[in-house]
Short mmCIF file of C-alpha atoms in Angstrom, two decimals:
data_model
loop_
_atom_site.label_atom_id
_atom_site.label_comp_id
_atom_site.label_asym_id
_atom_site.label_seq_id
_atom_site.Cartn_x
_atom_site.Cartn_y
_atom_site.Cartn_z
CA MET A 1 221.21 -69.54 -13.79
CA ALA A 2 218.40 -69.63 -11.37
CA THR A 3 220.64 -68.09 -9.24
CA ARG A 4 221.61 -65.50 -11.27
CA HIS A 5 218.29 -64.21 -11.45
CA LYS A 6 217.21 -64.71 -7.81
CA GLY A 7 219.66 -62.60 -6.71
CA ILE A 8 218.47 -59.76 -9.37
CA ALA A 9 215.46 -59.62 -7.78
CA LEU A 10 216.56 -59.87 -4.33
CA ALA A 11 218.99 -56.86 -5.52
CA CYS A 12 215.80 -54.74 -6.52
CA VAL A 13 214.26 -55.95 -3.11
CA VAL A 14 216.73 -53.98 -1.45
CA CYS A 15 216.23 -50.90 -3.44
CA LEU A 16 212.43 -50.59 -2.94
CA VAL A 17 212.66 -51.29 0.62
CA LEU A 18 215.36 -48.46 0.61
CA VAL A 19 215.01 -45.57 -2.15
CA GLY A 20 211.45 -47.27 -3.22
CA CYS A 21 212.82 -48.00 -7.04
CA ASP A 22 210.09 -46.04 -8.19
CA ARG A 23 208.24 -49.43 -6.93
CA ILE A 24 209.72 -50.75 -10.42
CA THR A 25 211.59 -54.76 -10.38
CA ARG A 26 212.87 -56.07 -13.78
CA LEU A 27 211.97 -59.58 -13.49
CA THR A 28 214.08 -60.90 -16.65
CA SER A 29 218.01 -60.35 -17.79
CA ASN A 30 217.53 -61.23 -21.35
CA GLY A 31 220.59 -60.85 -23.48
CA LEU A 32 219.92 -60.87 -26.99
CA GLU A 33 220.05 -58.25 -28.61
CA ASP A 34 216.26 -59.61 -31.10
CA ASN A 35 215.06 -61.10 -28.50
CA ARG A 36 211.33 -59.42 -27.41
CA CYS A 37 208.77 -60.39 -24.50
CA PHE A 38 205.98 -60.05 -25.05
CA THR A 39 202.02 -61.37 -24.49
CA ASP A 40 203.49 -61.39 -20.52
CA THR A 41 200.80 -62.06 -17.93
CA LEU A 42 200.70 -61.63 -14.86
CA SER A 43 198.73 -64.70 -12.06
CA ALA A 44 195.54 -62.93 -10.06
CA ASP A 45 197.34 -63.52 -6.66
CA GLY A 46 200.76 -61.53 -8.57
CA ARG A 47 203.07 -64.77 -7.63
CA TYR A 48 203.52 -66.06 -11.51
CA VAL A 49 204.35 -64.42 -14.53
CA ALA A 50 204.40 -66.03 -18.23
CA PHE A 51 206.00 -64.75 -20.56
CA SER A 52 206.62 -64.97 -24.53
CA THR A 53 210.53 -64.56 -25.92
CA THR A 54 212.32 -65.00 -28.98
CA SER A 55 215.70 -66.26 -27.31
CA ASP A 56 215.37 -68.18 -24.14
CA PRO A 57 216.41 -66.53 -19.92
CA THR A 58 220.14 -67.81 -20.57
CA GLY A 59 220.62 -65.70 -23.84
CA ARG A 60 222.83 -68.50 -24.98
CA THR A 61 219.46 -69.41 -27.89
CA SER A 62 217.36 -67.42 -30.59
CA VAL A 63 214.64 -69.28 -30.69
CA GLN A 64 210.56 -68.20 -29.59
CA GLN A 65 209.84 -70.24 -26.63
CA THR A 66 207.04 -69.37 -23.55
CA VAL A 67 208.41 -69.13 -20.02
CA LEU A 68 206.78 -69.29 -16.36
CA ARG A 69 208.54 -67.59 -13.88
CA ARG A 70 207.81 -66.97 -10.23
CA ALA A 71 207.64 -63.18 -10.01
CA ASP A 72 210.26 -62.60 -6.83
CA GLY A 73 212.90 -64.54 -9.68
CA SER A 74 213.31 -67.70 -7.72
CA ALA A 75 212.32 -70.11 -9.94
CA SER A 76 212.27 -70.36 -13.96
CA LYS A 77 210.60 -72.71 -16.31
CA VAL A 78 211.06 -72.69 -20.17
CA VAL A 79 206.88 -73.87 -20.65
CA ALA A 80 207.57 -74.22 -24.37
CA GLY A 81 209.64 -73.60 -27.02
CA ASN A 82 213.52 -75.20 -27.69
CA GLY A 83 212.70 -76.60 -31.59
CA SER A 84 209.20 -77.69 -30.63
CA GLY A 85 208.12 -74.94 -32.73
CA ALA A 86 206.99 -71.06 -32.21
CA THR A 87 204.71 -69.77 -29.76
CA THR A 88 202.70 -67.59 -27.97
CA GLY A 89 200.10 -66.29 -24.93
CA GLY A 90 201.10 -68.19 -21.68
CA SER A 91 197.07 -67.23 -19.82
CA LEU A 92 197.57 -68.38 -16.55
CA SER A 93 194.56 -69.00 -13.21
CA HIS A 94 194.72 -67.04 -10.69
CA ASP A 95 197.72 -69.05 -8.86
CA GLY A 96 199.69 -70.21 -12.15
CA GLU A 97 199.50 -73.60 -11.27
CA ARG A 98 197.80 -73.64 -14.67
CA MET A 99 198.78 -71.92 -18.27
CA ALA A 100 197.09 -71.67 -21.78
CA LEU A 101 199.92 -71.49 -24.74
CA VAL A 102 199.55 -71.94 -28.33
CA ILE A 103 202.21 -73.69 -30.44
CA ASP A 104 203.09 -73.48 -33.97
CA VAL A 105 202.81 -76.90 -35.29
CA ARG A 106 205.25 -77.69 -38.46
CA ILE A 107 202.93 -80.35 -40.36
CA GLY A 108 204.61 -80.94 -43.82
CA ASP A 109 204.81 -77.42 -45.69
CA ARG A 110 202.22 -75.43 -43.58
CA SER A 111 201.75 -74.72 -40.32
CA GLU A 112 199.09 -74.84 -37.24
CA GLY A 113 198.14 -73.15 -33.84
CA ARG A 114 197.48 -76.52 -31.36
CA GLY A 115 196.46 -75.30 -28.06
CA TYR A 116 197.68 -76.44 -24.98
CA LEU A 117 197.58 -76.92 -21.26
CA TYR A 118 200.55 -76.83 -18.93
CA ARG A 119 200.15 -77.54 -15.33
CA ARG A 120 202.89 -76.10 -13.15
CA SER A 121 203.02 -78.72 -9.95
CA THR A 122 203.50 -81.84 -12.54
CA GLY A 123 205.22 -80.12 -15.51
CA THR A 124 203.04 -81.77 -17.85
CA ARG A 125 201.92 -79.88 -21.18
CA THR A 126 198.79 -81.56 -22.84
CA GLN A 127 196.90 -80.48 -26.21
CA VAL A 128 193.36 -79.37 -24.97
CA THR A 129 192.56 -78.44 -28.78
CA PRO A 130 191.46 -80.38 -31.96
CA SER A 131 193.71 -80.94 -34.15
CA GLY A 132 192.97 -79.36 -37.73
CA ALA A 133 191.43 -76.11 -36.02
CA ASP A 134 194.49 -73.72 -36.34
CA VAL A 135 194.01 -71.62 -33.28
CA THR A 136 194.93 -68.72 -31.65
CA GLY A 137 193.96 -66.19 -29.01
CA LEU A 138 193.91 -69.39 -26.03
CA VAL A 139 193.28 -67.40 -22.65
CA ILE A 140 192.13 -69.49 -19.31
CA SER A 141 189.66 -68.22 -16.76
CA ALA A 142 191.16 -67.71 -13.29
CA ASP A 143 189.29 -70.30 -12.39
CA GLY A 144 191.45 -72.10 -14.23
CA LYS A 145 188.24 -73.93 -15.92
CA LYS A 146 187.34 -72.74 -18.61
CA LEU A 147 189.40 -72.02 -22.06
CA ALA A 148 188.73 -69.68 -24.70
CA TYR A 149 190.05 -69.25 -28.57
CA ALA A 150 189.25 -68.74 -31.79
CA ALA A 151 189.12 -71.00 -34.81
CA GLY A 152 187.94 -70.68 -38.36
CA GLY A 153 187.43 -67.51 -37.59
CA VAL A 154 184.94 -68.75 -34.14
CA ILE A 155 185.15 -67.91 -31.24
CA TRP A 156 185.13 -71.35 -29.31
CA LYS A 157 185.02 -72.18 -25.29
CA ALA A 158 186.10 -75.31 -23.87
CA ASP A 159 185.60 -77.18 -20.44
CA VAL A 160 189.05 -78.47 -19.02
CA ALA A 161 188.00 -80.60 -16.67
CA SER A 162 185.57 -82.69 -20.04
CA GLY A 163 187.59 -81.22 -23.12
CA SER A 164 183.80 -80.60 -24.52
CA ARG A 165 183.87 -77.38 -26.21
CA LYS A 166 180.97 -74.42 -27.18
CA GLN A 167 180.25 -72.54 -30.04
CA ILE A 168 180.00 -69.07 -28.51
CA SER A 169 180.05 -66.49 -31.97
CA PRO A 170 177.90 -66.95 -34.57
CA ALA A 171 179.50 -68.96 -37.93
CA ALA A 172 181.93 -66.86 -39.60
CA THR A 173 181.36 -65.88 -43.14
CA SER A 174 183.74 -64.81 -46.52
CA GLU A 175 182.40 -61.08 -44.35
CA VAL A 176 182.99 -61.66 -40.69
CA THR A 177 185.39 -63.70 -38.96
CA TYR A 178 185.75 -63.56 -34.50
CA ALA A 179 188.48 -63.48 -32.90
CA ARG A 180 190.80 -62.52 -29.63
CA ALA A 181 188.56 -63.77 -26.78
CA SER A 182 188.91 -62.67 -23.06
CA LEU A 183 187.16 -64.45 -20.25
CA SER A 184 185.65 -63.58 -16.76
CA ALA A 185 187.32 -64.85 -13.50
CA ASP A 186 184.66 -68.05 -13.62
CA GLY A 187 184.45 -67.77 -17.26
CA ARG A 188 180.84 -66.96 -17.60
CA TYR A 189 181.49 -64.03 -19.36
CA VAL A 190 183.58 -64.22 -23.18
CA SER A 191 183.91 -61.01 -24.79
CA PHE A 192 185.10 -61.57 -28.62
CA VAL A 193 185.94 -58.74 -31.41
CA THR A 194 183.49 -59.14 -34.80
CA ARG A 195 186.36 -58.60 -37.67
CA SER A 196 183.95 -57.23 -40.89
CA LEU A 197 184.64 -56.53 -44.19
CA SER A 198 182.53 -53.61 -44.32
CA GLU A 199 181.88 -52.62 -40.66
CA GLY A 200 185.48 -52.84 -39.32
CA ARG A 201 185.57 -54.11 -35.85
CA GLN A 202 183.12 -54.76 -33.31
CA LEU A 203 183.36 -55.45 -29.56
CA THR A 204 180.93 -58.39 -28.39
CA VAL A 205 180.62 -59.44 -24.63
CA ARG A 206 178.51 -62.75 -24.39
CA ASP A 207 176.89 -64.27 -21.15
CA SER A 208 177.56 -68.25 -22.41
CA LEU A 209 175.50 -69.86 -19.66
CA GLY A 210 172.51 -67.97 -20.87
CA SER A 211 171.19 -66.04 -23.98
CA ALA A 212 172.35 -62.46 -23.32
CA SER A 213 175.25 -61.00 -25.52
CA TRP A 214 175.85 -57.04 -26.03
CA ASN A 215 177.46 -55.20 -28.83
CA LEU A 216 179.03 -52.75 -27.36
CA LEU A 217 178.84 -50.01 -29.94
CA ASN A 218 175.96 -48.03 -30.29
CA VAL A 219 174.11 -47.27 -33.57
CA PHE A 220 175.85 -44.31 -34.78
CA GLU A 221 179.03 -45.69 -34.00
CA SER A 222 178.81 -48.68 -36.99
CA ARG A 223 182.26 -47.77 -38.59
CA ALA A 224 184.58 -47.71 -35.19
CA GLU A 225 187.67 -49.35 -35.03
CA THR A 226 187.28 -51.69 -31.34
CA THR A 227 190.55 -53.14 -30.07
CA GLN A 228 191.03 -56.08 -27.75
CA SER A 229 188.99 -56.15 -24.05
CA ALA A 230 189.79 -57.23 -20.95
CA VAL A 231 187.13 -58.73 -18.38
CA SER A 232 187.03 -58.03 -14.81
CA GLY A 233 186.61 -61.51 -12.14
CA ASP A 234 183.08 -60.95 -12.51
CA GLY A 235 181.97 -60.19 -16.14
CA ARG A 236 180.53 -56.30 -14.89
CA TRP A 237 183.25 -54.32 -16.27
CA VAL A 238 185.16 -55.00 -20.01
CA VAL A 239 187.79 -52.36 -20.98
CA TYR A 240 188.41 -51.64 -24.58
CA GLY A 241 190.12 -49.29 -27.12
CA LYS A 242 188.30 -47.45 -30.01
CA ALA A 243 188.76 -45.56 -32.85
CA ASN A 244 185.42 -43.38 -34.28
CA PRO A 245 185.98 -40.57 -37.03
CA GLY A 246 183.10 -38.84 -34.72
CA SER A 247 185.45 -39.09 -31.04
CA ALA A 248 188.03 -37.02 -30.26
CA GLY A 249 189.23 -36.55 -34.07
CA GLY A 250 189.43 -40.55 -34.76
CA ALA A 251 192.12 -41.54 -32.11
CA PRO A 252 191.82 -44.61 -30.01
CA GLN A 253 190.59 -44.21 -27.26
CA ILE A 254 189.95 -46.54 -23.91
CA TYR A 255 186.63 -46.56 -22.77
CA LEU A 256 185.06 -48.07 -19.60
CA TRP A 257 181.60 -50.97 -19.98
CA ASP A 258 179.27 -51.71 -17.48
CA ARG A 259 177.28 -54.51 -17.54
CA SER A 260 174.75 -53.64 -15.17
CA THR A 261 174.02 -50.56 -17.10
CA GLY A 262 175.02 -51.22 -20.61
CA ALA A 263 176.73 -48.13 -21.06
CA SER A 264 179.99 -47.46 -21.93
CA ALA A 265 181.90 -44.21 -20.61
CA ARG A 266 185.28 -42.64 -22.38
CA LEU A 267 188.26 -42.83 -20.24
CA THR A 268 190.57 -40.80 -22.50
CA THR A 269 190.90 -37.81 -24.79
CA ILE A 270 194.37 -38.44 -26.14
CA GLY A 271 195.67 -36.69 -29.70
CA TYR A 272 199.03 -36.70 -31.73
CA PRO A 273 201.68 -36.86 -30.77
CA ARG A 274 200.57 -39.54 -28.50
CA ALA A 275 199.04 -42.64 -29.11
CA ILE A 276 196.67 -45.58 -26.75
CA GLY A 277 198.35 -48.92 -26.43
CA GLY A 278 196.45 -51.36 -24.98
CA ALA A 279 193.93 -51.51 -21.62
CA ALA A 280 194.02 -53.83 -18.30
CA ILE A 281 191.22 -54.14 -15.46
CA SER A 282 192.01 -55.78 -11.85
CA GLY A 283 190.28 -58.89 -11.37
CA ASP A 284 187.82 -56.65 -8.38
CA GLY A 285 187.26 -54.02 -11.34
CA SER A 286 188.94 -51.53 -8.96
CA ARG A 287 191.41 -50.53 -11.11
CA ILE A 288 192.30 -49.49 -15.17
CA ALA A 289 196.04 -49.53 -16.41
CA TYR A 290 196.55 -48.21 -20.23
CA SER A 291 199.78 -47.43 -21.91
CA ASN A 292 200.42 -44.99 -24.77
CA THR A 293 203.27 -43.76 -26.51
CA ASP A 294 204.73 -40.33 -28.07
CA TYR A 295 204.86 -40.77 -32.07
CA ASP A 296 207.39 -38.31 -32.47
CA SER A 297 209.97 -39.18 -29.50
CA GLY A 298 208.95 -43.42 -29.21
CA ALA A 299 208.93 -42.48 -24.88
CA GLY A 300 205.83 -44.73 -23.04
CA LYS A 301 203.77 -44.12 -20.42
CA LEU A 302 201.62 -47.07 -18.09
CA VAL A 303 198.43 -44.39 -16.70
CA LEU A 304 196.82 -46.01 -13.71
CA ILE A 305 192.77 -44.50 -13.46
CA GLU A 306 190.84 -45.32 -10.59
CA ARG A 307 187.93 -46.52 -11.33
CA SER A 308 185.59 -45.52 -9.00
CA SER A 309 186.85 -41.93 -8.53
CA GLY A 310 188.18 -41.42 -12.22
CA SER A 311 190.95 -39.78 -11.04
CA SER A 312 194.66 -40.80 -12.60
CA ARG A 313 197.54 -40.88 -12.89
CA THR A 314 200.93 -42.22 -15.06
CA ILE A 315 203.10 -44.86 -12.69
CA VAL A 316 205.82 -45.62 -14.92
CA SER A 317 207.69 -43.30 -17.89
CA ALA A 318 209.84 -44.12 -20.35
CA ASN A 319 212.18 -43.65 -23.43
CA GLN A 320 210.54 -46.45 -24.83
CA PRO A 321 206.91 -47.83 -25.75
CA VAL A 322 206.00 -49.94 -22.59
CA VAL A 323 202.86 -52.37 -23.22
CA ASN A 324 201.16 -55.42 -22.33
CA PRO A 325 200.17 -54.15 -19.01
CA SER A 326 198.48 -57.69 -16.76
CA PHE A 327 196.42 -56.61 -13.22
CA THR A 328 196.47 -58.47 -10.14
CA THR A 329 193.17 -59.42 -8.87
CA ASP A 330 193.28 -56.41 -6.20
CA GLY A 331 195.12 -54.34 -8.52
CA ARG A 332 198.19 -53.37 -6.55
CA THR A 333 200.90 -55.36 -9.29
CA LEU A 334 201.60 -55.00 -12.76
CA ALA A 335 203.07 -56.60 -15.09
CA PHE A 336 204.46 -54.56 -18.35
CA CYS A 337 206.73 -55.02 -21.10
CA SER A 338 209.47 -52.48 -22.33
CA SER A 339 212.63 -51.67 -24.12
CA ALA A 340 213.67 -48.68 -22.02
CA SER A 341 216.76 -48.08 -20.79
CA ASP A 342 215.83 -45.31 -18.30
CA LEU A 343 213.79 -47.55 -15.99
CA PRO A 344 214.83 -48.58 -12.41
CA SER A 345 216.32 -51.82 -12.40
CA GLY A 346 216.56 -52.08 -16.46
CA ASP A 347 219.36 -53.11 -18.39
CA GLY A 348 220.10 -49.79 -19.90
CA ARG A 349 220.82 -51.22 -22.90
CA PHE A 350 217.38 -51.22 -25.07
CA HIS A 351 216.86 -54.92 -24.45
CA PRO A 352 213.23 -55.90 -24.37
CA ASN A 353 211.94 -57.12 -20.52
CA VAL A 354 209.26 -57.85 -18.38
CA PHE A 355 208.71 -55.41 -15.32
CA LEU A 356 206.57 -54.62 -12.53
CA TRP A 357 205.02 -52.29 -10.83
CA THR A 358 203.52 -53.14 -7.34
CA ASP A 359 201.95 -50.20 -5.29
CA ARG A 360 201.93 -51.98 -1.70
#
C-alpha cells in the first residue's frame, strides 16, 4: 500500500507543476464510507502529518487509529489503534519526531484517556500521563520538550525529559472546569478554555515561567463564548473564535490577540447563512486561516489572512465543510480535512480525506 500512496502523491506533484491543481493535493486514500479524518496536525517543518481516522489507510478495517504520514506520501505508520483502544489527537513536534496522542483504554466497565508519546526514529510509544488521570487534549510544544493536557478538569504542563508536571490552571470546582490547552513553540505560553456553568466559556493565556496571565475577554463580555485557540511560536499572537450576543448578531467570529498590547482585534464579520469554524496561525505569526461553512448548502471554505496587512483571500472552496486547518511555521503549507468531492486530486466520492494546500 505504501507504493500506491506514493504513486498518488507523485501524480499530484506532477499536476501541481503542470496545471497548478489550485495548490491542493490529497494525502490520504481511505475507502470506507464511514471513515473520518480529524484532528489532523502538520509538523512545523511541513514534512509530516498526523491524523486520526475510523478506518485504516488501506480501507480493510473499521477501527479508530492515529496515523503518522510523510507529507510527500512516501511513508505511513499506524501509531495507535488496531484494538489498542480508540485514539485521539496526534500533536507533533516541529520535525515530526515526537507525537503526543491520547488512547482511550478500557478498564473494567469504564474507559480512561491516557497520554502517550510516540518517537518516530525508534518507533516506540511511552505513557507520559498518570494512570487514572483520564486525560483529554494532549498537545506537545514544537520543540518537543513540553506537554499540556486536561485531567480532572485542570490544565497541566509536563516536562518530557523529567516527567515532572505543573498545574497551570486554577483548581476545578463543581461550577468551573478547564480544558483545550494550546502551547507556544517552546512551551512557555499556555492558552486554555474556562468552562463555567454561570459564565459560559472564557479564554486565558498564562506565562508558565512566571505569574502573568491574561483573560482575553473584557468586562463587557462576561457572557461571551470562546472556542479553542491557536498560539504563535513565540506566544505573542493567539487566534481564537468567540461568539458574543452584542457583536455581529451573536454569530461566532475570529479574533486575534496581541500579547505586546494585551488587546484583541476582530478579524471577521460573518453571519447567517455562513458559520465560522476553527482557526489556525502559522508559527511565525504571519498568517491566519479559518474555515467557514454555508448552513444552507453545506459548502465550505478556507480563508487566509495576512496578519501584517489584514488582507484576506479564499484559498479553498469545496462542496462540503473544510475543517481542522494546521500550518507550518512559515505559513506556506496548510493541512486540512474535507469530505468534498470537488477538490483538486480528490477522490470524487465524498470520503473524508486529509489535504495539503501549499503556497510555495
